[in-house]
Amino acid sequence: MLRDDDREDPVTTTVSLTSQHPTEDSVRETVISWRRHLHQNPELSFHEERTAQFVADTLALFGNLEIIRPTPTSVVARLIGARPGPVLAMRADLDALPIEEKNTHDFVSRHPGVMHACGHDGHTSMLLGAAKVLGARKAELAGEVRFVFQHAEELNPGGAEELVKAGVMDGVEMIIGAHLWLPMPYGQVGVRSGALMASPDNFTITITGSGGHAAIPHETTDSIAIAAQVITNLQHIVARNVDPLASAVVSVTRIAGGTTYNVIPGQVELAGTVRTFDPALRARMPELMKRIVGGVTAAHGASFTFEWDPGYRPVINDEKASDLLRRAVVRALGSEVLVEAIPTMGGEDFSAYQQQVPGSFFFIGARNEERGITNPHHHECFDIDERALDSGTRIFVAAALEMLGGWGVSGTRDQ
Ligand SMILES: [Zn+2]
Ligand SMILES: [Zn+2]
């Protein structure tokens, strides 16, 4: 481990590397070209066959890596160092989204209705870049770097859980993972210990009354009017049942019921999502919701069903893993880029790994106001400042060298 006063200027350490081996500098343009190739060829969750094959084929070119296919759409590469030591896992995700791309750059999606609109093309590329650089520095490593290219982050139950079941975390001491992050400008990297991302749980509520003529409402039990009251009252949970210092969201995102102007429908379906960080609060949420839906529907003579579809666990970052990341960021890019990450109510199945081993998930700023790269994740014109890919590659390389001793006992890089 390094002492603070041993740290060198990151630019100096980068340029001092020998030129015949791939370095963070020499892979920068290749990483961008991989990202663009993946962006043009997106595949949906659990269908990343060609993406995984591209990753496996690319990794095979680097040499020095043991390549494993734990599932048909995922790839794991093991880089075993020259000396024994801990196993550090690094994770990227491979999947795209069912979105029709509206960007006009020259590497738009070639697959209608499918788009890399979350940045996973970038995650995969920068981890490939790190694998290439670290592969050439195997002799310096004491331990193993395990590169995890995971399928299906976007679709519950997620690919991470499958990889854990396949034993991908066996022997791992720590895991790190990144998200290119549009809420943050390029040039900032956000790390945080503790809660970073929420549990994205989903619900479906069916309200059953009795239908009839819209002009004779007293002979119906109006499921639409009752649904409106249910939606309003559900907000009472966050406003009045949850500790104001805790965090929760209840969002009704779909209402389905009725067919025409003059018929009161007998049934309305509501669906939506609940986001929480705290496991105890998370466990209470369906009960609080059922109490309200039950009370409101009973008050108006209707009945209901309630379905709860639990999503990923919250991303709670380990302190030691976050410290490793902070040192890696400072080493790779300088202390001025490091900021405290702001938690988000979005979800991530990186949490499945954190159930097994200590881990930390971090954000790499990829927003560029001047160039209009500001659209949020999952937007049809989502894009990233591609300079952020280089940041990711450098941080992954630095984290491995920090943990597995590549910086040498004196705190300077072994040459
Ligand atoms: Zn996403
Ligand atoms: Zn994502």
XYZ file of C-alpha atoms in Angstrom, residues 79-304:
226
model
C -5.171 -12.417 -15.360
C -2.976 -14.364 -12.967
C -0.054 -12.316 -11.687
C 3.510 -13.516 -11.352
C 3.197 -13.860 -7.578
C 0.370 -15.019 -5.313
C -1.953 -12.417 -3.838
C -5.566 -11.294 -3.595
C -8.174 -11.472 -6.359
C -9.605 -8.137 -7.508
C -12.701 -8.363 -9.715
C -13.669 -5.568 -12.111
C -17.066 -5.559 -13.733
C -18.567 -4.169 -16.937
C -22.052 -4.774 -18.355
C -22.821 -5.719 -21.977
C -26.498 -5.110 -22.655
C -28.450 -2.445 -24.547
C -32.069 -1.247 -24.291
C -35.250 -1.555 -26.375
C -35.053 2.048 -27.634
C -35.047 3.371 -31.210
C -31.936 5.529 -31.487
C -32.422 9.116 -32.664
C -28.768 10.195 -32.645
C -27.276 11.300 -35.966
C -23.561 10.575 -35.445
C -21.897 8.140 -37.829
C -21.951 5.143 -35.500
C -25.665 4.916 -34.703
C -27.270 1.565 -33.932
C -27.660 -0.790 -36.885
C -30.330 -2.772 -35.031
C -33.780 -1.172 -35.252
C -35.367 -0.648 -31.862
C -32.219 -1.509 -29.899
C -29.774 1.054 -28.550
C -26.882 1.401 -26.133
C -28.633 4.225 -24.295
C -27.105 3.655 -20.872
C -23.373 3.630 -21.685
C -22.723 -0.101 -21.277
C -20.893 -0.052 -24.643
C -18.445 2.327 -22.959
C -18.180 0.211 -19.801
C -17.253 -2.849 -21.855
C -14.711 -0.931 -23.942
C -12.872 0.695 -21.078
C -12.609 -2.597 -19.201
C -11.231 -4.220 -22.367
C -8.693 -1.390 -22.478
C -7.689 -2.072 -18.875
C -7.363 -5.818 -19.627
C -5.051 -5.045 -22.530
C -2.827 -2.717 -20.500
C -2.721 -4.946 -17.421
C -2.137 -8.070 -19.516
C 1.204 -6.586 -20.526
C 2.074 -5.920 -16.881
C 1.367 -9.401 -15.544
C 4.898 -9.705 -14.153
C 4.232 -6.836 -11.757
C 1.062 -8.281 -10.276
C 0.825 -10.248 -7.050
C -2.594 -11.865 -7.249
C -5.305 -12.036 -9.874
C -7.355 -9.487 -11.775
C -10.710 -10.981 -12.753
C -12.432 -9.074 -15.561
C -16.182 -9.705 -15.427
C -18.161 -8.853 -18.574
C -21.706 -9.327 -17.387
C -24.881 -9.689 -19.416
C -28.343 -8.332 -18.643
C -27.909 -5.511 -16.166
C -31.041 -3.804 -17.462
C -33.529 -6.614 -16.942
C -34.623 -8.134 -13.660
C -33.481 -10.632 -12.309
C -30.223 -9.415 -13.933
C -27.086 -11.172 -15.095
C -25.028 -10.533 -11.961
C -27.057 -13.032 -9.943
C -26.416 -15.721 -12.568
C -22.694 -15.053 -12.538
C -22.594 -15.268 -8.751
C -24.385 -18.639 -8.959
C -21.861 -19.743 -11.609
C -19.061 -19.137 -9.093
C -17.568 -16.023 -10.687
C -17.032 -14.457 -7.250
C -15.284 -17.538 -5.820
C -11.985 -16.490 -4.265
C -12.574 -12.795 -4.986
C -11.441 -10.435 -2.239
C -12.916 -7.220 -3.627
C -14.943 -6.002 -6.616
C -15.188 -2.623 -8.315
C -17.439 -1.408 -11.107
C -18.189 1.889 -12.840
C -21.013 3.686 -14.562
C -20.380 6.441 -17.095
C -22.563 9.131 -15.571
C -24.422 11.885 -17.390
C -25.479 13.808 -14.290
C -21.744 14.536 -13.760
C -19.479 16.536 -16.079
C -16.527 14.926 -17.816
C -13.490 15.538 -15.636
C -15.128 14.439 -12.407
C -15.172 10.965 -10.889
C -17.546 10.260 -8.002
C -16.789 7.720 -5.280
C -18.845 7.161 -2.146
C -18.875 4.750 0.792
C -22.298 3.539 1.901
C -25.593 3.745 0.012
C -25.220 4.786 -3.626
C -28.103 3.241 -5.573
C -31.576 2.115 -4.549
C -33.656 -1.058 -4.735
C -35.849 -0.825 -7.821
C -38.923 -2.829 -6.782
C -42.024 -2.948 -8.984
C -45.727 -3.327 -8.184
C -48.985 -4.017 -9.984
C -52.337 -3.151 -8.419
C -55.666 -4.261 -9.896
C -58.769 -2.447 -8.661
C -62.036 -4.183 -9.348
C -65.372 -2.394 -9.079
C -68.360 -2.872 -11.345
C -68.816 -1.162 -14.655
C -71.795 0.458 -16.325
C -73.164 3.526 -18.093
C -71.132 6.693 -17.566
C -74.378 8.676 -17.153
C -75.636 6.356 -14.379
C -72.586 6.205 -12.037
C -74.630 5.356 -8.938
C -75.258 1.911 -10.406
C -71.514 1.269 -10.788
C -68.509 1.005 -8.513
C -66.281 3.353 -10.463
C -62.819 1.797 -10.644
C -61.384 4.890 -12.361
C -62.428 7.304 -9.607
C -61.172 4.854 -6.958
C -57.859 4.414 -8.801
C -57.379 8.183 -8.766
C -57.806 8.206 -4.982
C -55.430 5.266 -4.594
C -52.727 7.079 -6.603
C -53.104 10.243 -4.525
C -53.102 8.347 -1.230
C -50.032 6.290 -2.138
C -48.025 9.527 -1.958
C -49.020 9.705 1.709
C -46.501 6.882 2.363
C -43.457 8.944 1.416
C -44.926 12.136 2.868
C -46.147 10.739 6.208
C -44.985 7.151 6.851
C -41.305 7.376 5.926
C -38.765 9.133 8.127
C -38.056 12.469 6.413
C -34.339 11.771 6.787
C -34.663 8.428 5.003
C -35.244 8.148 1.255
C -38.096 6.549 -0.653
C -39.954 7.024 -3.916
C -43.356 5.616 -4.908
C -44.128 6.274 -8.575
C -47.247 5.072 -10.393
C -46.079 4.848 -13.996
C -48.914 3.082 -15.796
C -52.732 3.312 -15.602
C -54.780 0.984 -17.745
C -58.556 0.890 -17.781
C -61.546 1.774 -19.874
C -62.333 1.708 -23.565
C -64.557 4.636 -24.514
C -66.357 7.861 -23.461
C -69.564 6.530 -22.029
C -68.616 3.324 -20.222
C -67.287 3.191 -16.680
C -64.883 0.237 -16.677
C -65.133 -2.500 -14.082
C -61.396 -2.744 -13.602
C -58.305 -0.539 -13.599
C -54.708 -1.681 -13.399
C -51.975 0.485 -11.887
C -48.276 -0.291 -12.114
C -45.166 1.459 -10.913
C -41.947 1.340 -8.988
C -40.748 1.814 -5.413
C -37.189 2.884 -4.616
C -35.523 2.629 -1.219
C -32.006 2.288 0.215
C -32.743 0.898 3.676
C -33.558 -2.849 3.727
C -35.932 -2.470 6.713
C -37.877 0.309 5.021
C -37.854 -1.690 1.807
C -39.466 -4.612 3.610
C -42.201 -2.329 5.045
C -43.154 -0.695 1.750
C -45.476 -3.376 0.317
C -47.354 -3.577 3.634
C -47.804 0.204 3.774
C -49.052 0.192 0.193
C -51.492 -2.686 0.728
C -52.919 -0.906 3.764
C -53.712 2.164 1.685
C -55.003 0.316 -1.365
C -57.104 -1.906 0.913
C -58.501 1.033 2.849
C -59.381 3.169 -0.150
C -60.939 0.354 -2.169
C -62.938 -0.901 0.840
C -64.201 2.634 1.531
C -65.731 2.704 -1.951
C -66.916 -0.885 -2.168
C -64.266 -2.171 -4.569
C -61.727 -4.969 -4.214
C -58.065 -5.217 -5.203
